[in-house]
Amino acid sequence: MNKVGTAYVLWLGGLVGLSGLHRLYNGKIWTGLLWLCSGGLFGVGHLIDLVLIPKMVEAHNVKLSNRLNASTSGITPNEIEIHRVVEPLSLQTYRNQAIVDLLKAAEARGGKLSVTQGVIATGLSFFQVEKMLQEMLRTGYAEIGNDPETGVVVYDFKEM
């Protein structure tokens, strides 16, 4: 999996005449070569990429994950199809139970929960728990902050 930080370091190569390394790193071969030959479209495209790099890395990682026959949730497409045939509601039921477990764990901690605490409470992977917590953040059920003592990112659930 590619990292945003690495892509930004490669982007800096454009400042010494090696534009496009970040595009090559993220699997954009043709535009990477174009950037390399044209100085990042004469510097304009190179500057625009400064904003586009996070999405570029994310798109590459999703593509790589799909190529490895695994979805971003860690469940392969074949497993999802098996679940659809055997028990159509089992994945949704499992997901709902995981959300309930996260909410219970947050309630036990005064409405605040870190990703690590969510992993312990649900038994899911860090990626899966973080994805659920981010979804709750987007829908307004939680706010994000830092623990004042440790600095760890915590999700603060409303009305707990």
mmCIF file of C-alpha atoms in Angstrom:
data_model
loop_
_atom_site.group_PDB
_atom_site.id
_atom_site.type_symbol
_atom_site.label_atom_id
_atom_site.label_comp_id
_atom_site.label_asym_id
_atom_site.label_seq_id
_atom_site.Cartn_x
_atom_site.Cartn_y
_atom_site.Cartn_z
ATOM 1 C CA MET A 1 0.000 0.000 0.000
ATOM 2 C CA ASN A 2 1.304 3.425 -0.939
ATOM 3 C CA LYS A 3 1.703 6.190 1.594
ATOM 4 C CA VAL A 4 0.791 9.860 1.162
ATOM 5 C CA GLY A 5 4.025 10.976 2.842
ATOM 6 C CA THR A 6 6.132 9.051 0.361
ATOM 7 C CA ALA A 7 4.176 10.543 -2.541
ATOM 8 C CA TYR A 8 4.838 14.049 -1.209
ATOM 9 C CA VAL A 9 8.559 13.312 -0.880
ATOM 10 C CA LEU A 10 8.571 12.135 -4.508
ATOM 11 C CA TRP A 11 6.606 15.272 -5.461
ATOM 12 C CA LEU A 12 9.524 17.291 -4.084
ATOM 13 C CA GLY A 13 11.643 15.703 -6.807
ATOM 14 C CA GLY A 14 9.892 18.069 -9.204
ATOM 15 C CA LEU A 15 11.692 20.950 -7.551
ATOM 16 C CA VAL A 16 14.983 19.542 -8.862
ATOM 17 C CA GLY A 17 13.677 18.644 -12.323
ATOM 18 C CA LEU A 18 12.223 15.181 -11.688
ATOM 19 C CA SER A 19 8.514 15.949 -11.962
ATOM 20 C CA GLY A 20 6.120 13.020 -12.141
ATOM 21 C CA LEU A 21 7.839 10.604 -9.759
ATOM 22 C CA HIS A 22 4.805 10.759 -7.457
ATOM 23 C CA ARG A 23 2.551 9.851 -10.403
ATOM 24 C CA LEU A 24 4.737 6.899 -11.363
ATOM 25 C CA TYR A 25 4.695 5.767 -7.705
ATOM 26 C CA ASN A 26 0.886 5.761 -7.789
ATOM 27 C CA GLY A 27 0.620 3.747 -10.986
ATOM 28 C CA LYS A 28 -0.126 6.653 -13.334
ATOM 29 C CA ILE A 29 2.559 5.658 -15.826
ATOM 30 C CA TRP A 30 1.521 7.731 -18.844
ATOM 31 C CA THR A 31 0.917 10.969 -16.975
ATOM 32 C CA GLY A 32 4.032 10.317 -14.895
ATOM 33 C CA LEU A 33 6.115 10.121 -18.058
ATOM 34 C CA LEU A 34 4.357 13.194 -19.457
ATOM 35 C CA TRP A 35 5.139 15.110 -16.244
ATOM 36 C CA LEU A 36 8.753 13.909 -16.427
ATOM 37 C CA CYS A 37 9.165 15.101 -20.033
ATOM 38 C CA SER A 38 7.299 18.411 -19.650
ATOM 39 C CA GLY A 39 8.400 19.507 -16.197
ATOM 40 C CA GLY A 40 5.026 18.683 -14.687
ATOM 41 C CA LEU A 41 3.141 20.371 -17.528
ATOM 42 C CA PHE A 42 5.473 23.352 -17.173
ATOM 43 C CA GLY A 43 4.993 23.433 -13.407
ATOM 44 C CA VAL A 44 1.228 24.004 -13.465
ATOM 45 C CA GLY A 45 0.239 20.338 -13.258
ATOM 46 C CA HIS A 46 2.939 19.751 -10.705
ATOM 47 C CA LEU A 47 1.494 22.442 -8.417
ATOM 48 C CA ILE A 48 -2.065 21.134 -8.881
ATOM 49 C CA ASP A 49 -0.867 17.654 -7.888
ATOM 50 C CA LEU A 50 0.113 19.053 -4.503
ATOM 51 C CA VAL A 51 -3.615 19.030 -3.688
ATOM 52 C CA LEU A 52 -4.460 15.851 -5.618
ATOM 53 C CA ILE A 53 -1.866 13.535 -4.049
ATOM 54 C CA PRO A 54 -4.025 12.182 -1.163
ATOM 55 C CA LYS A 55 -6.827 11.127 -3.547
ATOM 56 C CA MET A 56 -4.269 9.765 -6.005
ATOM 57 C CA VAL A 57 -2.752 7.537 -3.296
ATOM 58 C CA GLU A 58 -6.191 6.438 -2.078
ATOM 59 C CA ALA A 59 -7.299 5.528 -5.621
ATOM 60 C CA HIS A 60 -4.085 3.561 -6.175
ATOM 61 C CA ASN A 61 -4.506 1.669 -2.903
ATOM 62 C CA VAL A 62 -8.124 0.765 -3.716
ATOM 63 C CA LYS A 63 -7.067 -0.418 -7.172
ATOM 64 C CA LEU A 64 -4.241 -2.462 -5.659
ATOM 65 C CA SER A 65 -6.569 -3.924 -3.053
ATOM 66 C CA ASN A 66 -9.082 -4.940 -5.733
ATOM 67 C CA ARG A 67 -6.296 -6.440 -7.819
ATOM 68 C CA LEU A 68 -5.296 -8.574 -4.850
ATOM 69 C CA ASN A 69 -8.904 -9.830 -4.808
ATOM 70 C CA ALA A 70 -9.740 -8.165 -1.520
ATOM 71 C CA SER A 71 -12.147 -5.354 -0.748
ATOM 72 C CA THR A 72 -11.113 -2.458 1.512
ATOM 73 C CA SER A 73 -13.119 -4.042 4.329
ATOM 74 C CA GLY A 74 -10.794 -7.042 4.347
ATOM 75 C CA ILE A 75 -13.456 -9.431 3.018
ATOM 76 C CA THR A 76 -12.839 -10.918 -0.408
ATOM 77 C CA PRO A 77 -15.540 -10.618 -3.078
ATOM 78 C CA ASN A 78 -15.920 -14.421 -3.002
ATOM 79 C CA GLU A 79 -16.650 -14.314 0.750
ATOM 80 C CA ILE A 80 -19.259 -11.601 0.203
ATOM 81 C CA GLU A 81 -20.940 -13.725 -2.493
ATOM 82 C CA ILE A 82 -20.958 -16.765 -0.197
ATOM 83 C CA HIS A 83 -22.582 -14.689 2.531
ATOM 84 C CA ARG A 84 -25.240 -13.461 0.077
ATOM 85 C CA VAL A 85 -26.131 -17.015 -0.875
ATOM 86 C CA VAL A 86 -26.034 -18.522 2.617
ATOM 87 C CA GLU A 87 -27.354 -15.717 4.805
ATOM 88 C CA PRO A 88 -28.305 -12.485 3.019
ATOM 89 C CA LEU A 89 -28.586 -10.441 6.220
ATOM 90 C CA SER A 90 -25.616 -11.864 8.110
ATOM 91 C CA LEU A 91 -23.084 -9.191 7.029
ATOM 92 C CA GLN A 92 -25.474 -6.367 7.880
ATOM 93 C CA THR A 93 -26.354 -8.018 11.187
ATOM 94 C CA TYR A 94 -22.656 -8.478 11.962
ATOM 95 C CA ARG A 95 -21.956 -4.825 11.102
ATOM 96 C CA ASN A 96 -24.869 -3.615 13.233
ATOM 97 C CA GLN A 97 -23.622 -5.684 16.171
ATOM 98 C CA ALA A 98 -20.154 -4.191 15.771
ATOM 99 C CA ILE A 99 -21.638 -0.668 15.879
ATOM 100 C CA VAL A 100 -23.570 -1.573 19.038
ATOM 101 C CA ASP A 101 -20.351 -2.930 20.574
ATOM 102 C CA LEU A 102 -18.558 0.321 19.699
ATOM 103 C CA LEU A 103 -21.317 2.409 21.272
ATOM 104 C CA LYS A 104 -21.316 0.277 24.434
ATOM 105 C CA ALA A 105 -17.540 0.604 24.716
ATOM 106 C CA ALA A 106 -17.805 4.382 24.279
ATOM 107 C CA GLU A 107 -20.550 4.593 26.877
ATOM 108 C CA ALA A 108 -18.385 2.715 29.377
ATOM 109 C CA ARG A 109 -15.662 5.325 28.795
ATOM 110 C CA GLY A 110 -17.802 8.442 29.231
ATOM 111 C CA GLY A 111 -18.708 8.722 25.552
ATOM 112 C CA LYS A 112 -15.116 8.715 24.277
ATOM 113 C CA LEU A 113 -13.466 5.921 22.321
ATOM 114 C CA SER A 114 -10.139 5.447 20.551
ATOM 115 C CA VAL A 115 -9.682 3.136 17.569
ATOM 116 C CA THR A 116 -7.618 0.751 19.704
ATOM 117 C CA GLN A 117 -10.381 0.546 22.305
ATOM 118 C CA GLY A 118 -12.853 -0.125 19.473
ATOM 119 C CA VAL A 119 -10.687 -2.974 18.169
ATOM 120 C CA ILE A 120 -10.589 -4.531 21.623
ATOM 121 C CA ALA A 121 -14.374 -4.143 22.041
ATOM 122 C CA THR A 122 -15.334 -5.590 18.640
ATOM 123 C CA GLY A 123 -12.493 -7.892 17.616
ATOM 124 C CA LEU A 124 -12.418 -6.221 14.185
ATOM 125 C CA SER A 125 -9.303 -4.888 12.445
ATOM 126 C CA PHE A 126 -8.018 -1.367 13.000
ATOM 127 C CA PHE A 127 -9.056 -0.481 9.437
ATOM 128 C CA GLN A 128 -12.620 -1.764 9.904
ATOM 129 C CA VAL A 129 -13.104 0.007 13.252
ATOM 130 C CA GLU A 130 -11.640 3.255 11.948
ATOM 131 C CA LYS A 131 -13.891 3.063 8.885
ATOM 132 C CA MET A 132 -16.986 2.651 11.110
ATOM 133 C CA LEU A 133 -15.902 5.488 13.405
ATOM 134 C CA GLN A 134 -15.236 7.757 10.418
ATOM 135 C CA GLU A 135 -18.725 6.954 9.112
ATOM 136 C CA MET A 136 -20.213 7.932 12.482
ATOM 137 C CA LEU A 137 -18.165 11.117 12.342
ATOM 138 C CA ARG A 138 -19.454 11.968 8.844
ATOM 139 C CA THR A 139 -23.071 11.360 9.827
ATOM 140 C CA GLY A 140 -22.779 13.575 12.902
ATOM 141 C CA TYR A 141 -23.059 10.906 15.608
ATOM 142 C CA ALA A 142 -19.558 11.600 16.860
ATOM 143 C CA GLU A 143 -16.971 14.341 17.013
ATOM 144 C CA ILE A 144 -13.226 13.888 16.878
ATOM 145 C CA GLY A 145 -10.650 15.172 19.327
ATOM 146 C CA ASN A 146 -7.549 14.236 21.266
ATOM 147 C CA ASP A 147 -7.153 12.828 24.743
ATOM 148 C CA PRO A 148 -5.702 15.695 26.798
ATOM 149 C CA GLU A 149 -3.232 13.419 28.606
ATOM 150 C CA THR A 150 -1.999 11.086 25.859
ATOM 151 C CA GLY A 151 -2.834 12.994 22.670
ATOM 152 C CA VAL A 152 -4.493 9.893 21.211
ATOM 153 C CA VAL A 153 -7.278 10.566 18.707
ATOM 154 C CA VAL A 154 -10.643 9.863 20.342
ATOM 155 C CA TYR A 155 -14.160 9.870 19.005
ATOM 156 C CA ASP A 156 -16.618 11.647 21.296
ATOM 157 C CA PHE A 157 -20.150 10.323 20.905
ATOM 158 C CA LYS A 158 -22.998 12.737 21.423
ATOM 159 C CA GLU A 159 -25.736 12.076 24.003
ATOM 160 C CA MET A 160 -24.081 9.130 25.733
#
